[in-house]
XYZ file of C-alpha atoms in Angstrom:
747
model
C 13.187 1.809 41.575
C 11.563 0.108 38.490
C 10.551 -3.595 38.784
C 12.466 -4.267 35.602
C 16.101 -3.690 34.701
C 17.243 -1.616 31.586
C 17.837 -4.752 29.496
C 14.222 -5.951 29.973
C 12.771 -2.464 29.231
C 15.096 -2.147 26.014
C 14.038 -5.704 24.915
C 10.366 -4.452 25.170
C 11.063 -1.197 23.308
C 9.918 0.816 26.373
C 11.821 3.900 27.583
C 12.206 4.940 31.141
C 9.782 7.817 30.637
C 7.248 5.494 29.080
C 7.577 3.050 31.863
C 6.998 5.833 34.420
C 3.850 6.719 32.541
C 2.635 3.117 32.686
C 3.046 3.056 36.393
C 1.105 6.304 36.614
C -1.696 5.038 34.415
C -2.022 1.817 36.380
C -1.326 3.183 39.863
C 1.325 0.412 40.413
C 4.220 -1.445 38.912
C 3.132 -3.786 35.997
C 4.054 -7.306 35.994
C 5.923 -8.869 33.054
C 2.776 -9.861 31.173
C 1.395 -6.376 31.539
C 4.666 -4.951 30.436
C 4.332 -7.097 27.320
C 0.833 -5.657 26.561
C 2.155 -2.113 26.741
C 5.144 -3.045 24.779
C 3.256 -3.927 21.725
C 0.411 -1.532 22.058
C 2.808 1.402 22.537
C 5.096 0.294 19.802
C 5.383 2.687 16.800
C 3.714 0.037 14.662
C 0.506 -0.058 16.673
C 0.271 3.292 18.421
C 1.564 5.720 15.728
C 3.072 7.654 18.483
C 5.471 9.641 16.260
C 3.030 10.167 13.402
C -0.428 10.943 15.052
C 0.094 14.715 15.284
C 0.639 14.976 11.534
C -1.889 12.361 10.355
C -4.619 14.389 12.129
C -4.161 17.065 9.540
C -5.150 14.963 6.650
C -8.627 15.339 4.984
C -10.826 12.404 6.026
C -14.352 13.555 5.242
C -16.217 13.798 1.944
C -19.573 13.229 0.477
C -18.774 9.677 -0.555
C -16.938 8.611 2.701
C -18.926 5.861 4.571
C -16.151 5.018 6.961
C -13.051 7.023 7.634
C -9.927 6.220 9.769
C -10.290 4.461 13.013
C -11.660 1.152 11.828
C -10.108 -1.899 10.262
C -10.496 -0.295 6.795
C -12.118 2.655 5.102
C -15.154 2.670 2.869
C -16.715 4.890 0.163
C -20.144 5.083 -1.410
C -20.111 3.468 -4.959
C -23.906 3.747 -5.475
C -26.872 1.327 -5.128
C -26.399 1.196 -1.366
C -22.867 -0.537 -1.960
C -19.597 0.516 -0.511
C -15.960 -0.132 -1.665
C -14.030 -1.207 1.445
C -10.253 -0.806 1.080
C -6.908 -0.270 2.783
C -3.248 -0.532 2.243
C -0.815 -1.942 4.805
C 3.003 -2.701 4.957
C 4.871 -5.803 5.791
C 8.341 -4.521 5.284
C 10.572 -5.809 8.101
C 9.120 -9.373 7.990
C 9.691 -9.502 4.326
C 13.450 -8.749 4.608
C 13.856 -11.324 7.352
C 11.776 -14.062 5.638
C 10.620 -12.881 2.165
C 8.095 -15.625 1.380
C 6.261 -15.678 4.692
C 6.818 -11.903 5.174
C 4.966 -11.095 1.977
C 2.367 -13.928 2.284
C 1.288 -12.948 5.802
C 1.142 -9.287 4.633
C -1.500 -10.389 2.068
C -3.310 -12.439 4.562
C -3.464 -9.557 7.080
C -4.873 -6.977 4.624
C -7.464 -9.417 3.496
C -8.730 -9.857 7.017
C -8.842 -6.180 7.547
C -11.362 -6.101 4.617
C -13.583 -9.011 5.504
C -13.566 -7.936 9.221
C -15.735 -5.136 7.995
C -18.272 -7.442 6.552
C -17.068 -6.882 3.004
C -16.116 -9.729 0.564
C -12.594 -9.049 -0.742
C -12.426 -9.061 -4.639
C -9.153 -7.578 -5.561
C -5.450 -7.125 -4.397
C -2.703 -4.722 -5.431
C 0.884 -4.375 -4.237
C 3.515 -1.717 -4.312
C 7.060 -3.068 -3.927
C 10.531 -1.581 -3.586
C 13.790 -3.475 -3.730
C 17.525 -2.852 -3.886
C 19.618 -2.932 -7.110
C 18.652 -5.815 -9.304
C 22.275 -6.859 -9.980
C 22.528 -7.907 -6.187
C 22.013 -11.672 -5.609
C 20.462 -10.704 -2.227
C 17.879 -8.480 -4.008
C 16.942 -11.218 -6.497
C 16.444 -13.684 -3.661
C 14.251 -11.188 -1.773
C 12.286 -10.350 -4.992
C 11.794 -13.956 -5.817
C 10.536 -14.757 -2.209
C 8.293 -11.736 -2.041
C 6.678 -12.404 -5.417
C 6.057 -16.148 -4.583
C 4.673 -15.212 -1.147
C 2.211 -12.803 -2.677
C 1.082 -15.229 -5.328
C 1.147 -18.189 -3.012
C -1.361 -16.520 -0.591
C -3.481 -14.668 -3.055
C -3.833 -17.417 -5.557
C -4.622 -19.999 -2.835
C -7.333 -17.985 -1.192
C -8.873 -17.019 -4.528
C -8.568 -13.258 -4.615
C -7.209 -11.720 -7.857
C -4.100 -9.535 -7.818
C -5.076 -7.094 -10.511
C -2.106 -4.750 -10.559
C 0.681 -3.006 -8.712
C 4.104 -1.331 -9.182
C 7.761 -2.297 -8.595
C 10.821 0.048 -8.260
C 14.545 -0.670 -7.629
C 17.131 1.470 -5.865
C 20.135 0.698 -3.755
C 18.611 2.587 -0.845
C 16.105 -0.249 -0.454
C 18.737 -2.926 -0.226
C 18.524 -3.388 3.568
C 14.828 -2.591 3.758
C 12.622 -3.795 0.968
C 9.098 -2.234 0.993
C 6.186 -4.720 0.605
C 2.877 -2.639 0.692
C -0.280 -4.603 0.033
C -3.678 -3.209 -0.835
C -7.107 -5.012 -0.775
C -10.542 -3.918 -1.938
C -13.871 -5.466 -1.091
C -17.539 -4.849 -1.626
C -20.279 -4.555 1.063
C -23.692 -3.216 1.527
C -23.356 0.054 3.411
C -25.904 -1.045 5.940
C -24.087 -4.300 6.580
C -20.586 -2.944 7.396
C -19.460 -4.390 10.729
C -17.350 -2.337 13.244
C -14.556 -3.614 15.630
C -16.310 -2.599 18.870
C -17.368 -4.707 21.831
C -20.818 -3.768 23.195
C -23.387 -5.350 25.434
C -22.356 -6.357 29.001
C -22.442 -10.132 29.216
C -21.960 -10.676 25.586
C -19.629 -13.459 24.674
C -16.071 -13.059 23.537
C -15.095 -15.683 20.835
C -11.776 -16.825 19.602
C -12.189 -18.206 15.952
C -9.792 -19.450 13.400
C -6.319 -21.080 13.686
C -4.526 -22.174 16.838
C -2.058 -19.934 18.572
C 1.519 -20.655 18.357
C 4.854 -18.759 19.272
C 5.394 -17.428 15.761
C 5.211 -13.602 15.592
C 5.710 -12.830 19.233
C 6.833 -9.142 19.379
C 6.320 -8.787 15.663
C 5.002 -5.277 16.262
C 7.925 -4.364 18.362
C 10.346 -5.720 15.690
C 8.593 -3.617 13.041
C 9.226 -0.622 15.266
C 13.010 -0.684 15.250
C 15.906 -0.399 12.886
C 17.728 -3.574 11.563
C 21.244 -4.262 12.733
C 23.643 -7.198 12.762
C 21.222 -9.348 15.008
C 18.825 -10.019 12.174
C 18.741 -13.747 12.539
C 17.576 -13.256 16.130
C 14.353 -11.573 14.769
C 13.340 -14.486 12.490
C 10.956 -16.021 15.094
C 8.990 -12.660 15.036
C 7.836 -13.441 11.479
C 4.495 -15.080 11.271
C 3.611 -18.180 9.185
C 0.528 -17.997 7.056
C -2.023 -20.620 5.876
C -4.223 -19.226 3.004
C -6.506 -22.378 3.035
C -7.332 -21.704 6.663
C -7.950 -18.016 5.849
C -10.385 -18.985 3.038
C -12.385 -20.950 5.520
C -12.218 -18.156 8.078
C -13.365 -15.606 5.545
C -16.439 -17.662 4.466
C -17.371 -18.496 8.009
C -16.991 -14.886 9.312
C -19.092 -13.499 6.256
C -21.784 -16.111 7.062
C -21.935 -15.170 10.757
C -22.066 -11.517 9.895
C -25.103 -12.050 7.668
C -26.878 -12.982 10.872
C -27.385 -10.463 13.747
C -25.686 -12.718 16.232
C -22.332 -10.943 15.977
C -22.039 -7.380 17.246
C -18.337 -6.746 16.630
C -15.462 -8.335 14.864
C -11.606 -7.570 15.132
C -8.737 -9.242 13.291
C -5.875 -10.623 15.418
C -3.188 -8.841 13.412
C -0.326 -6.900 14.784
C -0.082 -7.433 18.512
C -2.568 -10.390 18.303
C -4.901 -11.003 21.024
C -3.784 -7.958 22.953
C -4.748 -5.570 20.191
C -8.098 -7.271 19.346
C -9.271 -7.402 22.901
C -8.262 -3.927 24.252
C -9.231 -2.038 21.002
C -12.700 -3.592 20.784
C -13.195 -2.736 24.480
C -11.871 0.822 24.066
C -14.046 1.456 20.957
C -17.181 0.235 22.847
C -16.442 1.851 26.062
C -16.626 -1.374 27.917
C -14.306 -3.990 29.576
C -13.115 -7.226 28.167
C -12.450 -10.416 30.349
C -10.787 -13.469 28.927
C -9.165 -16.656 30.145
C -6.136 -17.557 27.907
C -6.143 -21.112 28.987
C -9.149 -21.553 26.752
C -7.435 -20.244 23.649
C -6.569 -23.045 21.221
C -2.881 -23.557 21.225
C -0.586 -25.550 18.946
C 2.358 -25.617 21.183
C 2.728 -26.905 24.681
C 3.529 -24.880 27.779
C 2.664 -21.485 26.308
C 2.549 -18.691 29.002
C -0.057 -16.043 29.173
C 2.501 -13.540 27.976
C 3.206 -15.647 24.847
C -0.555 -16.309 24.117
C -1.377 -12.663 24.353
C 1.532 -11.378 22.282
C 1.616 -14.116 19.633
C 0.832 -12.884 16.100
C -0.191 -16.235 14.679
C -2.201 -15.712 11.475
C -5.725 -16.561 10.417
C -7.380 -15.660 13.754
C -10.226 -13.294 14.644
C -12.069 -12.066 17.799
C -15.836 -11.954 17.752
C -18.340 -10.358 20.167
C -21.438 -12.541 20.083
C -24.870 -11.762 21.562
C -25.674 -13.583 24.643
C -27.917 -16.596 23.853
C -26.695 -16.720 20.263
C -23.487 -18.710 21.071
C -24.665 -22.087 19.681
C -25.681 -20.527 16.473
C -22.280 -19.065 15.858
C -20.484 -22.240 16.975
C -22.497 -24.254 14.518
C -21.439 -21.979 11.658
C -17.740 -22.325 12.400
C -18.080 -26.088 13.096
C -19.605 -26.338 9.536
C -16.380 -24.658 8.256
C -14.335 -27.065 10.411
C -12.876 -24.088 12.453
C -12.243 -23.441 16.079
C -14.867 -21.269 17.737
C -14.144 -20.960 21.500
C -15.941 -18.934 24.060
C -12.906 -17.389 25.983
C -14.588 -14.537 27.838
C -17.283 -11.891 28.217
C -17.883 -8.135 27.859
C -17.799 -6.531 31.349
C -19.142 -3.323 32.790
C -15.776 -1.814 33.666
C -13.216 -0.366 31.371
C -10.473 -2.959 31.860
C -8.796 -5.633 29.817
C -8.663 -8.562 32.374
C -6.636 -11.582 31.407
C -6.935 -14.768 33.361
C -5.156 -18.077 33.155
C -7.285 -20.994 34.607
C -9.272 -18.492 36.573
C -6.413 -16.618 38.041
C -5.970 -12.904 36.932
C -2.558 -12.483 35.412
C -3.091 -9.090 33.881
C -5.471 -6.212 34.457
C -4.995 -2.990 32.494
C -7.506 -0.167 31.549
C -8.172 -0.443 27.814
C -7.584 3.240 27.257
C -4.184 3.015 28.794
C -3.205 0.624 26.074
C -4.921 2.472 23.229
C -5.882 6.127 23.536
C -3.460 6.902 26.336
C -0.433 5.682 24.368
C 2.277 8.291 24.159
C 2.126 10.889 21.347
C 5.284 12.579 20.372
C 5.672 15.765 18.558
C 9.237 14.882 17.547
C 11.574 17.657 16.562
C 12.127 17.972 12.774
C 14.382 20.124 10.670
C 15.204 20.321 6.981
C 18.653 18.834 6.437
C 21.395 21.442 5.995
C 22.561 22.046 2.535
C 19.809 19.771 1.147
C 19.076 21.769 -1.952
C 22.805 22.213 -2.716
C 23.286 18.529 -2.603
C 20.954 17.868 -5.500
C 22.276 20.575 -7.776
C 23.962 19.273 -10.947
C 25.556 20.484 -14.083
C 26.246 19.078 -17.417
C 29.812 18.256 -16.238
C 28.220 15.668 -13.876
C 26.658 13.778 -16.904
C 28.011 10.836 -18.702
C 28.341 11.145 -22.603
C 24.872 11.929 -23.991
C 23.494 8.758 -25.753
C 21.392 8.981 -28.851
C 17.706 9.372 -28.364
C 17.207 5.747 -29.697
C 19.851 4.377 -27.230
C 18.301 6.499 -24.360
C 14.889 4.968 -25.024
C 16.303 1.416 -25.135
C 18.289 1.901 -21.951
C 14.998 3.054 -20.196
C 12.889 0.237 -21.560
C 15.464 -2.196 -20.282
C 15.553 -0.731 -16.751
C 13.911 -3.071 -14.221
C 11.652 -0.209 -12.788
C 10.176 0.473 -16.213
C 10.486 -2.885 -18.006
C 7.474 -5.167 -18.211
C 6.490 -6.794 -14.969
C 5.000 -9.777 -16.733
C 7.581 -12.063 -14.961
C 5.946 -10.976 -11.686
C 2.290 -10.792 -12.601
C 2.154 -14.108 -14.503
C 2.749 -15.748 -11.093
C -0.429 -14.088 -9.790
C -4.055 -15.267 -10.611
C -5.564 -11.980 -11.773
C -8.712 -13.530 -13.269
C -10.177 -15.582 -10.468
C -13.814 -14.804 -9.376
C -14.556 -13.384 -12.912
C -14.706 -9.669 -11.902
C -11.443 -8.570 -13.566
C -12.039 -6.413 -16.540
C -8.525 -5.251 -17.377
C -5.753 -7.738 -17.559
C -2.658 -7.021 -15.336
C -0.159 -4.829 -16.872
C -2.510 -3.162 -19.409
C -3.894 -0.376 -17.018
C -4.728 0.306 -13.412
C -6.567 -2.565 -11.727
C -10.224 -2.725 -12.824
C -12.986 -5.079 -11.397
C -16.626 -5.294 -12.132
C -19.209 -4.533 -9.382
C -21.482 -7.470 -10.064
C -25.186 -6.684 -10.142
C -24.566 -3.177 -11.356
C -23.300 -1.574 -14.589
C -20.318 -0.120 -12.752
C -16.687 -1.054 -12.203
C -14.058 0.063 -9.746
C -10.496 1.024 -10.781
C -7.594 1.158 -8.264
C -3.900 2.099 -8.386
C -1.088 2.363 -5.888
C 1.765 4.736 -6.691
C 4.760 6.597 -5.078
C 8.181 7.825 -6.127
C 10.821 7.810 -3.495
C 13.337 9.809 -5.725
C 10.927 12.628 -5.936
C 10.427 12.584 -2.183
C 14.191 12.552 -1.572
C 14.463 15.762 -3.618
C 11.288 17.413 -2.104
C 9.108 15.328 0.192
C 6.104 17.607 0.045
C 6.136 17.747 -3.698
C 6.817 14.089 -4.087
C 3.815 13.124 -1.951
C 1.665 15.394 -3.962
C 2.937 13.843 -7.226
C 2.182 10.355 -5.684
C -1.518 11.297 -5.149
C -1.734 12.762 -8.609
C -0.091 9.839 -10.327
C -2.354 7.214 -8.566
C -5.434 9.392 -9.262
C -4.350 9.876 -12.966
C -3.853 6.116 -13.439
C -7.365 5.481 -12.230
C -8.811 8.260 -14.441
C -7.054 6.769 -17.507
C -9.389 3.852 -17.248
C -12.386 6.128 -17.244
C -12.967 6.058 -13.388
C -13.565 9.089 -11.292
C -11.177 9.099 -8.307
C -13.226 9.107 -5.040
C -11.125 7.866 -2.132
C -7.605 7.266 -0.959
C -5.590 5.184 1.410
C -1.873 5.663 2.336
C 1.116 3.618 3.364
C 3.883 5.892 4.723
C 7.318 4.280 4.551
C 10.228 6.318 6.165
C 13.359 5.818 8.312
C 13.946 6.519 11.998
C 11.527 9.238 13.266
C 13.961 10.168 16.029
C 16.136 11.779 13.463
C 14.943 15.321 12.810
C 15.651 15.141 9.053
C 13.543 11.960 8.751
C 10.781 13.471 10.792
C 10.960 16.442 8.504
C 10.556 14.292 5.429
C 7.563 12.685 7.095
C 5.805 15.938 8.131
C 6.375 17.492 4.654
C 5.079 14.371 2.867
C 1.869 14.299 5.033
C 1.305 18.002 4.326
C 1.690 17.242 0.555
C -0.732 14.413 0.687
C -3.218 16.482 2.518
C -3.005 19.329 -0.093
C -3.380 16.977 -3.010
C -6.146 14.865 -1.588
C -8.111 18.017 -0.750
C -7.670 19.474 -4.109
C -8.462 16.233 -6.013
C -11.442 15.411 -3.662
C -9.923 12.004 -2.719
C -10.172 12.033 1.136
C -8.110 9.678 3.107
C -10.179 6.885 4.499
C -7.307 4.983 6.552
C -3.874 3.612 5.977
C -0.666 2.611 7.662
C 2.618 4.197 8.841
C 5.923 2.185 8.642
C 8.782 3.850 10.345
C 12.326 2.744 11.220
C 13.015 1.479 7.701
C 16.712 1.670 8.352
C 19.650 -0.720 8.280
C 22.765 0.178 10.107
C 21.665 3.783 10.275
C 20.989 4.187 6.457
C 17.354 4.989 5.678
C 15.316 4.052 2.648
C 14.266 6.759 0.312
C 11.187 8.424 1.885
C 8.307 6.506 0.191
C 4.683 7.476 0.730
C 2.584 5.198 -1.311
C -0.965 6.263 -2.332
C -3.821 3.905 -3.174
C -6.754 5.551 -4.995
C -10.031 4.032 -5.784
C -12.280 5.230 -8.558
C -15.755 4.447 -9.872
C -16.667 3.839 -13.532
C -20.305 4.303 -14.322
C -20.293 2.122 -17.371
C -17.919 -0.970 -17.136
C -18.222 -1.399 -20.909
C -16.349 1.732 -21.660
C -13.102 0.930 -19.813
C -9.996 1.497 -21.743
C -6.360 0.357 -21.383
C -2.905 1.688 -22.434
C -2.578 -0.179 -25.643
C -3.247 1.287 -29.246
C -5.940 -1.275 -30.468
C -5.430 -0.680 -34.156
C -3.930 1.322 -36.998
C -5.532 4.476 -38.308
C -6.289 6.123 -34.911
C -5.412 9.698 -34.061
C -2.956 10.248 -31.132
C -3.824 13.029 -28.784
C -1.460 14.457 -26.110
C -2.792 16.164 -23.099
C -0.750 18.505 -20.774
C 2.400 20.502 -21.146
C 5.998 19.209 -21.396
C 8.087 21.396 -19.128
C 11.191 19.377 -19.647
C 11.606 18.315 -16.057
C 14.393 15.737 -15.572
C 14.920 16.156 -11.807
C 14.597 12.852 -10.079
C 13.809 11.135 -13.378
C 14.372 7.580 -14.504
C 16.423 9.016 -17.295
C 18.914 10.735 -14.947
C 18.935 7.614 -12.729
C 19.253 4.944 -15.452
C 21.394 6.674 -18.041
C 23.672 8.995 -15.818
C 23.497 7.351 -12.478
C 22.148 10.534 -10.769
C 19.506 11.487 -8.292
C 19.617 15.229 -8.762
C 17.591 18.183 -9.733
C 14.031 19.295 -8.604
C 10.983 17.270 -8.424
C 8.459 18.022 -11.175
C 6.033 20.948 -10.687
C 2.360 20.130 -10.114
C -0.634 22.377 -10.774
C -3.400 20.574 -8.868
C -6.199 22.480 -10.598
C -4.713 21.413 -13.795
C -4.394 17.832 -12.689
C -8.054 17.668 -11.559
C -9.140 19.096 -14.846
C -7.198 16.451 -16.683
C -8.940 13.670 -14.587
C -12.419 15.239 -15.442
C -11.559 15.358 -19.105
C -10.446 11.725 -19.154
C -13.581 10.481 -17.429
C -15.729 12.603 -19.542
C -14.398 11.534 -22.958
C -13.770 7.907 -21.991
C -17.382 7.763 -20.645
C -18.628 9.181 -23.910
C -16.958 6.352 -25.835
C -14.577 8.519 -27.683
C -11.306 7.000 -26.386
C -9.885 3.862 -27.650
C -6.912 3.783 -25.236
C -5.311 6.117 -22.617
C -2.097 6.041 -20.769
C -0.627 8.521 -18.257
C 2.895 9.995 -18.659
C 5.124 9.192 -15.743
C 8.307 7.209 -15.276
C 10.514 7.561 -18.253
C 8.494 10.455 -19.754
C 6.665 10.837 -23.034
C 8.863 8.435 -25.227
C 8.466 5.615 -22.783
C 4.689 6.286 -22.418
C 4.213 6.295 -26.257
C 6.279 3.176 -26.691
C 4.300 1.291 -23.947
C 1.136 2.167 -25.899
C 2.495 0.141 -28.828
C 3.489 -2.838 -26.668
C 1.109 -5.944 -26.408
C -0.594 -4.609 -29.488
C 0.672 -7.074 -32.080
C 3.305 -4.631 -33.136
C 1.064 -1.586 -34.057
C 3.333 1.350 -34.622
C 2.923 5.125 -34.192
C 4.322 8.269 -35.828
C 4.065 11.567 -33.962
C 5.537 15.004 -33.973
C 5.708 16.830 -30.711
C 6.748 20.490 -29.720
C 10.005 20.801 -27.900
C 9.964 21.010 -24.125
C 10.004 24.493 -22.629
C 13.180 23.699 -20.757
C 16.145 21.495 -21.440
C 16.041 20.212 -17.827
C 19.633 21.122 -17.324
C 20.648 18.353 -19.590
C 19.608 18.464 -23.235
C 16.561 19.757 -25.004
C 15.807 16.505 -26.942
C 16.314 14.431 -23.701
C 14.102 16.617 -21.779
C 11.359 16.559 -24.440
C 11.438 12.812 -24.666
C 12.273 11.785 -21.145
C 11.136 14.604 -18.900
C 8.608 13.539 -16.253
C 6.338 16.560 -16.130
C 3.016 15.896 -14.446
C -0.526 16.086 -15.659
C -0.005 14.498 -18.924
C -1.609 11.598 -20.837
C -1.698 10.063 -24.314
C -4.973 8.902 -25.802
C -5.923 7.280 -29.056
C -9.163 8.339 -30.754
C -11.128 7.504 -33.876
C -10.562 10.387 -36.334
C -14.211 11.146 -36.295
C -14.124 11.865 -32.621
C -10.898 13.863 -32.410
C -12.585 17.226 -32.659
C -15.029 16.294 -29.934
C -12.104 15.405 -27.662
C -10.187 18.655 -28.350
C -13.345 20.618 -27.813
C -13.810 19.030 -24.348
C -10.127 19.737 -23.531
C -10.602 23.426 -24.456
C -13.795 23.678 -22.406
C -12.025 22.179 -19.293
C -8.830 24.132 -19.882
C -6.538 21.160 -20.486
C -3.833 21.749 -23.121
C -4.369 19.264 -25.831
C -3.240 18.530 -29.425
C -3.298 15.829 -32.089
C 0.274 14.772 -32.494
C 0.104 11.795 -34.915
C -1.386 8.572 -35.918
C -1.179 4.915 -35.133
C -0.046 2.412 -37.876
C 3.066 0.794 -39.249
C 5.583 -1.285 -37.425
C 7.844 1.383 -36.117
C 7.820 3.992 -33.236
C 8.722 7.259 -34.875
C 9.025 10.513 -32.810
C 9.825 13.884 -34.369
C 10.379 17.090 -32.338
C 9.592 20.481 -33.918
C 12.852 22.047 -35.009
C 14.845 18.704 -34.482
C 13.286 16.353 -37.010
C 12.873 12.608 -36.460
C 14.774 11.789 -33.149
C 13.674 8.255 -32.510
C 12.697 5.590 -35.093
C 12.828 1.966 -34.140
C 10.844 -1.137 -34.876
C 8.183 -1.870 -32.304
C 9.263 -5.495 -31.973
C 12.883 -4.454 -31.046
C 11.733 -1.995 -28.415
C 9.247 -4.405 -27.074
C 11.810 -7.115 -26.779
C 13.954 -4.915 -24.576
C 10.940 -3.910 -22.501
C 9.601 -7.556 -22.193
C 12.932 -8.878 -20.880
C 14.415 -6.082 -18.875
C 13.207 -7.607 -15.653
C 12.775 -11.286 -16.566
C 16.321 -11.752 -17.805
C 17.650 -11.412 -14.171
C 15.592 -14.466 -13.198
C 16.722 -17.021 -15.773
C 14.709 -16.414 -18.774
C 12.513 -14.411 -20.986
C 9.022 -13.136 -20.253
C 7.608 -14.723 -23.354
């Protein structure tokens, strides 16, 4: 008979089968503290027990990969002995329960993942998903999340240089807050999260431990229900000013050779940081939790070990160098407490005032966590559910009205209301202003810059998860290439529903397969990432949403371009083919209220050729601007090229799409979301060179018009002028489409 009743096991998220496995691994019944250790380390959030079998199929190696999955963050070679260190993480569940702190601590956690590697963080991105904007609850969550991101990033002094935001009713009960951070390190100074050297000291550094965040990892590994308020204490509370001190102190210590390993106390807190460093180093770790600085009285060993209080790190310090490390942290007015030692066995041994309260093999908590190859199956009648006919459509609006409706949609409209709350220029590395292109930051001391983008489309993945995931990789890489950067590495944040449901697991497996295929073809290996499952409320899952972060390197930072037409008199060149694909489009969603059809096709060889072309012609100095075609299709892309330009207009003529998308040929031409397309402005003297390069690389390309005037004029071959509107009128709709919901204009 188990030592714990069903209610206790359920509260810890441990099944009977898992409990029996724990007993087998330990050779005895665990005590309550030990059960707590297994509870968090074997949670979905920490162990990836439902996703590991699929994640192993992803491409993780490449000529530029310096560090792949398995450490706190991944790293790629950017030249001159430097590495870009980056990762994306989720903080979805906490951000629904407590939007400000959930988002803020998500930012704090991803920053620690970067400087734990010895890299100085220099840029943040975010990828956000919310419910319908007309819901008061959604607006409350949006406001809290945005303030939380800005409050933490601004205070610690790291610029938020870009991101994306989408809205859909399926995220009403589960907003997604995915945060990305990038830092720079010398390749030979990257620090690993491993404990080595028997007798070396284990140090606790940073903020005091409290009761906030206990069982946060377990909470993030379960669906939401009507007991939401009971989970509020599982949300951590952040202090960005404390983290700034911690960042500087840790980087200073890591410049010495006194520190042999560092681990962030993130999800699962002190449990995770101790057993993972021990497991990676093949050693034991012994600590006394009575020595841990505590901000609340009467904390038990169970509470101290499982707390997810923020701004804390674990350091492994060389024996005899303790005073040196303590002096550095004292200079930064931080706690640095010697709480234990590296031991010769393989166990995590937890003491309280010298008395052993828990003793568990490290590998039992880490490598021996259960791995499930969960059953998965394509939903029955899935394809039939997405078929539609013209009878399903609302009356067809004029092309002008359709464009205005899309520019007003919160998912397409300007995000100025959001990013003006972020400091995107701090530290002086930012090259491209937020909202004008992918995030771009200078690599100081070199002529180079780095571009980064995070993208995903849950509607595409609902229609076809494999194709949708491939499109997410392609769009993120294309956004990076449109700045002039060569995409070189990727990270992913995989947001899905309950993996115990075969149809959800099918979505996940298909999406991972799609990511693998696209990353292999585009030579952007996955260097790490995050899986967030159980994004469901009352049994209703979010749209399957894999978010892909791509990093690219620009050899000449002076050649970076943005989306805006900089002047009149430039030729406008369109790359790619318009197949008239409206399945899963913003047009169908916004104008007709439908999620139907097929996700757009993707030729990965064509996509890669487009990236090569963009990098080549931008690097040669021919391009004056570049913008990828994605949400809203060609018409929205062209309009966005005119915004923030001082009302510079454009006049173009384009061929009709090769399909009417099941809706209307004009709508398909203007608003279809075919992949592998971009719009570029070029000096007329360079247009022939650009078109020659496109022919050489096999990319369809044509000059379609010129910039100038004060209107956006689009003609379609055989249909004449179908859109003609003043730039200022269109820009007003776009500028205020999101901000109007929050009490004002974006001006």
